[in-house]
């Protein structure tokens, strides 16, 4: 996210507060006043307001009732929105300078998809919406076309950084090796039996013994867990996934981590509950080997390189283009 506190802010705090309360406050800037100009395109306060509106609930939650923090979050978001809107104008300009073309059918399909997904397939609702934001169908068509262009150009920027050399992956692994350390863990399944209100501990143990005998006869643990276990994972065969020692209470962690793969424990009684534990797979502590994390590292590096490539591309467009922002 682009955050430059020194950039001029287009919307005032009273306007943002009015949006949050679904009303226009006294003294707020007029919706059609200018927030910025990029090349020959005027970006209005109303456009910025529409972009800001979906973020207001989260901003209000993040500010936790602090007016100063709310103001700062609003200003940061406004600045980022204006930056993105002006960047998009510059990106579209570059697309046409590169002699790029978008087939009309692409725009037609996007508009039809919008009508279906956002307006229940009713063109009348779509036209009412355009009227409410002061746009004609032709003007909205241009907006859709420019959105397609921006998405295409940004995707093109990211694809330009999609190849990572093996040496760079290995260097990243060595530099951040601590991030690939994993604790000892096991893939745990368990059966939990809970003593009923009118049940004695002896009856509880008797139920456990019956299950234990079936396990010794070779019955599948997951099938018995699905049938007998009283916990929330019963339908999943008692599967609790990968757990570490610290994620279990001591009464369970000690017998669980003493198990070998494919073994089940003696019944463990804790208050009114009885547990039978099963180790499906054991993973010792240590560093994940490079082959196991190579794809993850490659994804990280590709994302980083894509951001760098996009930043350099936008920096050039901003340097060569014309952008002016207003108070």
PDB file of N, CA, C and O in Angstrom, residues 54-114:
ATOM      1  N   UNK A  54     -16.288   2.004   1.005  1.00  0.00           N
ATOM      2  CA  UNK A  54     -16.256   0.614   1.479  1.00  0.00           C
ATOM      3  C   UNK A  54     -15.267   0.366   2.622  1.00  0.00           C
ATOM      4  O   UNK A  54     -15.405  -0.603   3.363  1.00  0.00           O
ATOM      5  N   UNK A  55     -14.271   1.251   2.763  1.00  0.00           N
ATOM      6  CA  UNK A  55     -13.255   1.052   3.794  1.00  0.00           C
ATOM      7  C   UNK A  55     -13.644   1.647   5.146  1.00  0.00           C
ATOM      8  O   UNK A  55     -12.983   1.387   6.157  1.00  0.00           O
ATOM      9  N   UNK A  56     -14.700   2.463   5.168  1.00  0.00           N
ATOM     10  CA  UNK A  56     -15.035   3.192   6.397  1.00  0.00           C
ATOM     11  C   UNK A  56     -15.331   2.296   7.606  1.00  0.00           C
ATOM     12  O   UNK A  56     -14.845   2.575   8.699  1.00  0.00           O
ATOM     13  N   UNK A  57     -16.097   1.199   7.453  1.00  0.00           N
ATOM     14  CA  UNK A  57     -16.338   0.358   8.639  1.00  0.00           C
ATOM     15  C   UNK A  57     -15.049  -0.168   9.251  1.00  0.00           C
ATOM     16  O   UNK A  57     -14.899  -0.175  10.477  1.00  0.00           O
ATOM     17  N   UNK A  58     -14.104  -0.597   8.390  1.00  0.00           N
ATOM     18  CA  UNK A  58     -12.839  -1.113   8.913  1.00  0.00           C
ATOM     19  C   UNK A  58     -12.015  -0.008   9.545  1.00  0.00           C
ATOM     20  O   UNK A  58     -11.369  -0.197  10.584  1.00  0.00           O
ATOM     21  N   UNK A  59     -12.037   1.181   8.938  1.00  0.00           N
ATOM     22  CA  UNK A  59     -11.299   2.314   9.507  1.00  0.00           C
ATOM     23  C   UNK A  59     -11.868   2.691  10.865  1.00  0.00           C
ATOM     24  O   UNK A  59     -11.124   2.953  11.815  1.00  0.00           O
ATOM     25  N   UNK A  60     -13.191   2.705  10.974  1.00  0.00           N
ATOM     26  CA  UNK A  60     -13.817   3.007  12.261  1.00  0.00           C
ATOM     27  C   UNK A  60     -13.428   1.975  13.309  1.00  0.00           C
ATOM     28  O   UNK A  60     -13.149   2.313  14.456  1.00  0.00           O
ATOM     29  N   UNK A  61     -13.408   0.705  12.896  1.00  0.00           N
ATOM     30  CA  UNK A  61     -13.025  -0.351  13.842  1.00  0.00           C
ATOM     31  C   UNK A  61     -11.563  -0.212  14.255  1.00  0.00           C
ATOM     32  O   UNK A  61     -11.223  -0.342  15.435  1.00  0.00           O
ATOM     33  N   UNK A  62     -10.692   0.080  13.287  1.00  0.00           N
ATOM     34  CA  UNK A  62      -9.261   0.197  13.580  1.00  0.00           C
ATOM     35  C   UNK A  62      -8.945   1.408  14.451  1.00  0.00           C
ATOM     36  O   UNK A  62      -7.986   1.391  15.227  1.00  0.00           O
ATOM     37  N   UNK A  63      -9.735   2.469  14.322  1.00  0.00           N
ATOM     38  CA  UNK A  63      -9.468   3.684  15.101  1.00  0.00           C
ATOM     39  C   UNK A  63      -9.877   3.535  16.559  1.00  0.00           C
ATOM     40  O   UNK A  63      -9.419   4.287  17.422  1.00  0.00           O
ATOM     41  N   UNK A  64     -10.761   2.555  16.863  1.00  0.00           N
ATOM     42  CA  UNK A  64     -11.186   2.268  18.234  1.00  0.00           C
ATOM     43  C   UNK A  64     -11.680   3.513  18.973  1.00  0.00           C
ATOM     44  O   UNK A  64     -11.386   3.722  20.152  1.00  0.00           O
ATOM     45  N   UNK A  65     -12.422   4.353  18.251  1.00  0.00           N
ATOM     46  CA  UNK A  65     -13.018   5.532  18.867  1.00  0.00           C
ATOM     47  C   UNK A  65     -12.076   6.699  19.063  1.00  0.00           C
ATOM     48  O   UNK A  65     -12.466   7.729  19.634  1.00  0.00           O
ATOM     49  N   UNK A  66     -10.835   6.590  18.614  1.00  0.00           N
ATOM     50  CA  UNK A  66      -9.860   7.671  18.755  1.00  0.00           C
ATOM     51  C   UNK A  66      -9.976   8.608  17.551  1.00  0.00           C
ATOM     52  O   UNK A  66      -9.605   8.230  16.431  1.00  0.00           O
ATOM     53  N   UNK A  67     -10.481   9.856  17.737  1.00  0.00           N
ATOM     54  CA  UNK A  67     -10.676  10.773  16.604  1.00  0.00           C
ATOM     55  C   UNK A  67      -9.388  11.068  15.841  1.00  0.00           C
ATOM     56  O   UNK A  67      -9.403  11.178  14.617  1.00  0.00           O
ATOM     57  N   UNK A  68      -8.277  11.219  16.570  1.00  0.00           N
ATOM     58  CA  UNK A  68      -7.009  11.523  15.905  1.00  0.00           C
ATOM     59  C   UNK A  68      -6.562  10.359  15.023  1.00  0.00           C
ATOM     60  O   UNK A  68      -6.096  10.557  13.899  1.00  0.00           O
ATOM     61  N   UNK A  69      -6.708   9.152  15.547  1.00  0.00           N
ATOM     62  CA  UNK A  69      -6.320   7.982  14.767  1.00  0.00           C
ATOM     63  C   UNK A  69      -7.248   7.815  13.573  1.00  0.00           C
ATOM     64  O   UNK A  69      -6.807   7.471  12.474  1.00  0.00           O
ATOM     65  N   UNK A  70      -8.549   8.079  13.781  1.00  0.00           N
ATOM     66  CA  UNK A  70      -9.511   7.989  12.692  1.00  0.00           C
ATOM     67  C   UNK A  70      -9.130   8.957  11.576  1.00  0.00           C
ATOM     68  O   UNK A  70      -9.133   8.602  10.396  1.00  0.00           O
ATOM     69  N   UNK A  71      -8.796  10.177  11.977  1.00  0.00           N
ATOM     70  CA  UNK A  71      -8.399  11.194  10.992  1.00  0.00           C
ATOM     71  C   UNK A  71      -7.172  10.747  10.201  1.00  0.00           C
ATOM     72  O   UNK A  71      -7.131  10.854   8.974  1.00  0.00           O
ATOM     73  N   UNK A  72      -6.180  10.201  10.899  1.00  0.00           N
ATOM     74  CA  UNK A  72      -4.961   9.783  10.226  1.00  0.00           C
ATOM     75  C   UNK A  72      -5.223   8.632   9.266  1.00  0.00           C
ATOM     76  O   UNK A  72      -4.709   8.606   8.137  1.00  0.00           O
ATOM     77  N   UNK A  73      -6.049   7.673   9.689  1.00  0.00           N
ATOM     78  CA  UNK A  73      -6.374   6.541   8.825  1.00  0.00           C
ATOM     79  C   UNK A  73      -7.144   6.995   7.587  1.00  0.00           C
ATOM     80  O   UNK A  73      -6.909   6.505   6.476  1.00  0.00           O
ATOM     81  N   UNK A  74      -8.060   7.943   7.784  1.00  0.00           N
ATOM     82  CA  UNK A  74      -8.809   8.494   6.652  1.00  0.00           C
ATOM     83  C   UNK A  74      -7.854   9.180   5.679  1.00  0.00           C
ATOM     84  O   UNK A  74      -7.917   8.976   4.460  1.00  0.00           O
ATOM     85  N   UNK A  75      -6.963   9.993   6.208  1.00  0.00           N
ATOM     86  CA  UNK A  75      -6.025  10.729   5.349  1.00  0.00           C
ATOM     87  C   UNK A  75      -5.118   9.770   4.588  1.00  0.00           C
ATOM     88  O   UNK A  75      -4.830   9.971   3.403  1.00  0.00           O
ATOM     89  N   UNK A  76      -4.641   8.734   5.280  1.00  0.00           N
ATOM     90  CA  UNK A  76      -3.792   7.751   4.602  1.00  0.00           C
ATOM     91  C   UNK A  76      -4.533   7.069   3.472  1.00  0.00           C
ATOM     92  O   UNK A  76      -3.992   6.885   2.368  1.00  0.00           O
ATOM     93  N   UNK A  77      -5.776   6.678   3.737  1.00  0.00           N
ATOM     94  CA  UNK A  77      -6.552   5.986   2.714  1.00  0.00           C
ATOM     95  C   UNK A  77      -6.894   6.914   1.555  1.00  0.00           C
ATOM     96  O   UNK A  77      -6.840   6.531   0.383  1.00  0.00           O
ATOM     97  N   UNK A  78      -7.252   8.167   1.857  1.00  0.00           N
ATOM     98  CA  UNK A  78      -7.540   9.131   0.802  1.00  0.00           C
ATOM     99  C   UNK A  78      -6.322   9.327  -0.094  1.00  0.00           C
ATOM    100  O   UNK A  78      -6.425   9.340  -1.328  1.00  0.00           O
ATOM    101  N   UNK A  79      -5.173   9.476   0.536  1.00  0.00           N
ATOM    102  CA  UNK A  79      -3.949   9.694  -0.228  1.00  0.00           C
ATOM    103  C   UNK A  79      -3.645   8.499  -1.122  1.00  0.00           C
ATOM    104  O   UNK A  79      -3.257   8.653  -2.286  1.00  0.00           O
ATOM    105  N   UNK A  80      -3.850   7.316  -0.589  1.00  0.00           N
ATOM    106  CA  UNK A  80      -3.604   6.108  -1.377  1.00  0.00           C
ATOM    107  C   UNK A  80      -4.590   5.998  -2.541  1.00  0.00           C
ATOM    108  O   UNK A  80      -4.208   5.630  -3.667  1.00  0.00           O
ATOM    109  N   UNK A  81      -5.846   6.317  -2.287  1.00  0.00           N
ATOM    110  CA  UNK A  81      -6.860   6.247  -3.338  1.00  0.00           C
ATOM    111  C   UNK A  81      -6.531   7.216  -4.471  1.00  0.00           C
ATOM    112  O   UNK A  81      -6.584   6.865  -5.654  1.00  0.00           O
ATOM    113  N   UNK A  82      -6.189   8.450  -4.111  1.00  0.00           N
ATOM    114  CA  UNK A  82      -5.854   9.439  -5.136  1.00  0.00           C
ATOM    115  C   UNK A  82      -4.620   9.006  -5.913  1.00  0.00           C
ATOM    116  O   UNK A  82      -4.549   9.145  -7.139  1.00  0.00           O
ATOM    117  N   UNK A  83      -3.642   8.453  -5.201  1.00  0.00           N
ATOM    118  CA  UNK A  83      -2.440   7.970  -5.877  1.00  0.00           C
ATOM    119  C   UNK A  83      -2.801   6.884  -6.892  1.00  0.00           C
ATOM    120  O   UNK A  83      -2.337   6.896  -8.036  1.00  0.00           O
ATOM    121  N   UNK A  84      -3.644   5.943  -6.476  1.00  0.00           N
ATOM    122  CA  UNK A  84      -4.039   4.860  -7.383  1.00  0.00           C
ATOM    123  C   UNK A  84      -4.820   5.378  -8.589  1.00  0.00           C
ATOM    124  O   UNK A  84      -4.614   4.925  -9.717  1.00  0.00           O
ATOM    125  N   UNK A  85      -5.725   6.329  -8.339  1.00  0.00           N
ATOM    126  CA  UNK A  85      -6.530   6.869  -9.440  1.00  0.00           C
ATOM    127  C   UNK A  85      -5.668   7.624 -10.450  1.00  0.00           C
ATOM    128  O   UNK A  85      -5.864   7.497 -11.662  1.00  0.00           O
ATOM    129  N   UNK A  86      -4.721   8.408  -9.954  1.00  0.00           N
ATOM    130  CA  UNK A  86      -3.836   9.131 -10.880  1.00  0.00           C
ATOM    131  C   UNK A  86      -2.886   8.166 -11.592  1.00  0.00           C
ATOM    132  O   UNK A  86      -2.607   8.337 -12.780  1.00  0.00           O
ATOM    133  N   UNK A  87      -2.414   7.148 -10.864  1.00  0.00           N
ATOM    134  CA  UNK A  87      -1.563   6.139 -11.502  1.00  0.00           C
ATOM    135  C   UNK A  87      -2.306   5.447 -12.639  1.00  0.00           C
ATOM    136  O   UNK A  87      -1.735   5.182 -13.704  1.00  0.00           O
ATOM    137  N   UNK A  88      -3.583   5.152 -12.414  1.00  0.00           N
ATOM    138  CA  UNK A  88      -4.364   4.460 -13.435  1.00  0.00           C
ATOM    139  C   UNK A  88      -4.479   5.293 -14.716  1.00  0.00           C
ATOM    140  O   UNK A  88      -4.443   4.752 -15.826  1.00  0.00           O
ATOM    141  N   UNK A  89      -4.615   6.597 -14.551  1.00  0.00           N
ATOM    142  CA  UNK A  89      -4.667   7.476 -15.732  1.00  0.00           C
ATOM    143  C   UNK A  89      -3.361   7.382 -16.514  1.00  0.00           C
ATOM    144  O   UNK A  89      -3.363   7.269 -17.752  1.00  0.00           O
ATOM    145  N   UNK A  90      -2.250   7.400 -15.800  1.00  0.00           N
ATOM    146  CA  UNK A  90      -0.943   7.323 -16.453  1.00  0.00           C
ATOM    147  C   UNK A  90      -0.731   5.964 -17.118  1.00  0.00           C
ATOM    148  O   UNK A  90      -0.118   5.875 -18.186  1.00  0.00           O
ATOM    149  N   UNK A  91      -1.236   4.918 -16.490  1.00  0.00           N
ATOM    150  CA  UNK A  91      -1.111   3.570 -17.059  1.00  0.00           C
ATOM    151  C   UNK A  91      -1.897   3.472 -18.361  1.00  0.00           C
ATOM    152  O   UNK A  91      -1.412   2.913 -19.351  1.00  0.00           O
ATOM    153  N   UNK A  92      -3.107   4.020 -18.376  1.00  0.00           N
ATOM    154  CA  UNK A  92      -3.930   3.996 -19.588  1.00  0.00           C
ATOM    155  C   UNK A  92      -3.245   4.775 -20.705  1.00  0.00           C
ATOM    156  O   UNK A  92      -3.218   4.335 -21.872  1.00  0.00           O
ATOM    157  N   UNK A  93      -2.693   5.905 -20.351  1.00  0.00           N
ATOM    158  CA  UNK A  93      -1.974   6.707 -21.348  1.00  0.00           C
ATOM    159  C   UNK A  93      -0.834   5.903 -21.969  1.00  0.00           C
ATOM    160  O   UNK A  93      -0.641   5.893 -23.190  1.00  0.00           O
ATOM    161  N   UNK A  94      -0.067   5.204 -21.122  1.00  0.00           N
ATOM    162  CA  UNK A  94       1.054   4.407 -21.621  1.00  0.00           C
ATOM    163  C   UNK A  94       0.563   3.282 -22.524  1.00  0.00           C
ATOM    164  O   UNK A  94       1.191   2.968 -23.533  1.00  0.00           O
ATOM    165  N   UNK A  95      -0.560   2.696 -22.175  1.00  0.00           N
ATOM    166  CA  UNK A  95      -1.132   1.610 -22.993  1.00  0.00           C
ATOM    167  C   UNK A  95      -1.392   2.096 -24.415  1.00  0.00           C
ATOM    168  O   UNK A  95      -1.041   1.409 -25.389  1.00  0.00           O
ATOM    169  N   UNK A  96      -1.987   3.273 -24.536  1.00  0.00           N
ATOM    170  CA  UNK A  96      -2.289   3.791 -25.874  1.00  0.00           C
ATOM    171  C   UNK A  96      -1.025   4.240 -26.593  1.00  0.00           C
ATOM    172  O   UNK A  96      -0.926   4.119 -27.820  1.00  0.00           O
ATOM    173  N   UNK A  97      -0.048   4.741 -25.846  1.00  0.00           N
ATOM    174  CA  UNK A  97       1.226   5.101 -26.479  1.00  0.00           C
ATOM    175  C   UNK A  97       1.940   3.871 -27.024  1.00  0.00           C
ATOM    176  O   UNK A  97       2.689   3.957 -27.999  1.00  0.00           O
ATOM    177  N   UNK A  98       1.680   2.723 -26.382  1.00  0.00           N
ATOM    178  CA  UNK A  98       2.254   1.454 -26.853  1.00  0.00           C
ATOM    179  C   UNK A  98       1.423   0.833 -27.967  1.00  0.00           C
ATOM    180  O   UNK A  98       1.656  -0.320 -28.362  1.00  0.00           O
ATOM    181  N   UNK A  99       0.419   1.581 -28.456  1.00  0.00           N
ATOM    182  CA  UNK A  99      -0.472   1.112 -29.531  1.00  0.00           C
ATOM    183  C   UNK A  99      -1.307  -0.098 -29.100  1.00  0.00           C
ATOM    184  O   UNK A  99      -1.669  -0.956 -29.923  1.00  0.00           O
ATOM    185  N   UNK A 100      -1.644  -0.157 -27.821  1.00  0.00           N
ATOM    186  CA  UNK A 100      -2.459  -1.259 -27.326  1.00  0.00           C
ATOM    187  C   UNK A 100      -3.912  -1.121 -27.743  1.00  0.00           C
ATOM    188  O   UNK A 100      -4.399  -0.013 -27.991  1.00  0.00           O
ATOM    189  N   UNK A 101      -4.591  -2.244 -27.853  1.00  0.00           N
ATOM    190  CA  UNK A 101      -6.002  -2.242 -28.230  1.00  0.00           C
ATOM    191  C   UNK A 101      -6.767  -3.256 -27.380  1.00  0.00           C
ATOM    192  O   UNK A 101      -6.250  -4.320 -27.052  1.00  0.00           O
ATOM    193  N   UNK A 102      -7.995  -2.909 -27.032  1.00  0.00           N
ATOM    194  CA  UNK A 102      -8.890  -3.805 -26.301  1.00  0.00           C
ATOM    195  C   UNK A 102     -10.091  -4.114 -27.197  1.00  0.00           C
ATOM    196  O   UNK A 102     -10.807  -3.190 -27.604  1.00  0.00           O
ATOM    197  N   UNK A 103     -10.323  -5.377 -27.526  1.00  0.00           N
ATOM    198  CA  UNK A 103     -11.488  -5.711 -28.362  1.00  0.00           C
ATOM    199  C   UNK A 103     -12.776  -5.249 -27.703  1.00  0.00           C
ATOM    200  O   UNK A 103     -12.956  -5.427 -26.491  1.00  0.00           O
ATOM    201  N   UNK A 104     -13.699  -4.654 -28.466  1.00  0.00           N
ATOM    202  CA  UNK A 104     -14.983  -4.193 -27.895  1.00  0.00           C
ATOM    203  C   UNK A 104     -15.734  -5.303 -27.155  1.00  0.00           C
ATOM    204  O   UNK A 104     -16.452  -5.036 -26.190  1.00  0.00           O
ATOM    205  N   UNK A 105     -15.572  -6.547 -27.614  1.00  0.00           N
ATOM    206  CA  UNK A 105     -16.285  -7.661 -26.977  1.00  0.00           C
ATOM    207  C   UNK A 105     -15.867  -7.837 -25.526  1.00  0.00           C
ATOM    208  O   UNK A 105     -16.669  -8.272 -24.691  1.00  0.00           O
ATOM    209  N   UNK A 106     -14.601  -7.515 -25.212  1.00  0.00           N
ATOM    210  CA  UNK A 106     -14.128  -7.611 -23.831  1.00  0.00           C
ATOM    211  C   UNK A 106     -14.938  -6.682 -22.931  1.00  0.00           C
ATOM    212  O   UNK A 106     -15.335  -7.049 -21.831  1.00  0.00           O
ATOM    213  N   UNK A 107     -15.162  -5.464 -23.429  1.00  0.00           N
ATOM    214  CA  UNK A 107     -15.903  -4.471 -22.653  1.00  0.00           C
ATOM    215  C   UNK A 107     -17.366  -4.883 -22.551  1.00  0.00           C
ATOM    216  O   UNK A 107     -17.981  -4.790 -21.479  1.00  0.00           O
ATOM    217  N   UNK A 108     -17.928  -5.354 -23.672  1.00  0.00           N
ATOM    218  CA  UNK A 108     -19.329  -5.805 -23.668  1.00  0.00           C
ATOM    219  C   UNK A 108     -19.540  -6.905 -22.622  1.00  0.00           C
ATOM    220  O   UNK A 108     -20.512  -6.868 -21.852  1.00  0.00           O
ATOM    221  N   UNK A 109     -18.643  -7.871 -22.618  1.00  0.00           N
ATOM    222  CA  UNK A 109     -18.762  -8.997 -21.679  1.00  0.00           C
ATOM    223  C   UNK A 109     -18.652  -8.538 -20.231  1.00  0.00           C
ATOM    224  O   UNK A 109     -19.366  -9.029 -19.349  1.00  0.00           O
ATOM    225  N   UNK A 110     -17.769  -7.581 -19.987  1.00  0.00           N
ATOM    226  CA  UNK A 110     -17.577  -7.091 -18.621  1.00  0.00           C
ATOM    227  C   UNK A 110     -18.821  -6.340 -18.138  1.00  0.00           C
ATOM    228  O   UNK A 110     -19.233  -6.484 -16.979  1.00  0.00           O
ATOM    229  N   UNK A 111     -19.408  -5.552 -19.014  1.00  0.00           N
ATOM    230  CA  UNK A 111     -20.619  -4.809 -18.651  1.00  0.00           C
ATOM    231  C   UNK A 111     -21.764  -5.782 -18.374  1.00  0.00           C
ATOM    232  O   UNK A 111     -22.502  -5.633 -17.386  1.00  0.00           O
ATOM    233  N   UNK A 112     -21.907  -6.787 -19.229  1.00  0.00           N
ATOM    234  CA  UNK A 112     -22.972  -7.771 -19.027  1.00  0.00           C
ATOM    235  C   UNK A 112     -22.770  -8.532 -17.718  1.00  0.00           C
ATOM    236  O   UNK A 112     -23.731  -8.798 -16.987  1.00  0.00           O
ATOM    237  N   UNK A 113     -21.522  -8.863 -17.411  1.00  0.00           N
ATOM    238  CA  UNK A 113     -21.221  -9.554 -16.154  1.00  0.00           C
ATOM    239  C   UNK A 113     -21.556  -8.672 -14.959  1.00  0.00           C
ATOM    240  O   UNK A 113     -22.082  -9.140 -13.943  1.00  0.00           O
ATOM    241  N   UNK A 114     -21.273  -7.383 -15.084  1.00  0.00           N
ATOM    242  CA  UNK A 114     -21.604  -6.434 -14.013  1.00  0.00           C
ATOM    243  C   UNK A 114     -23.106  -6.363 -13.794  1.00  0.00           C
ATOM    244  O   UNK A 114     -23.580  -6.363 -12.652  1.00  0.00           O
TER     245      UNK A 114
END
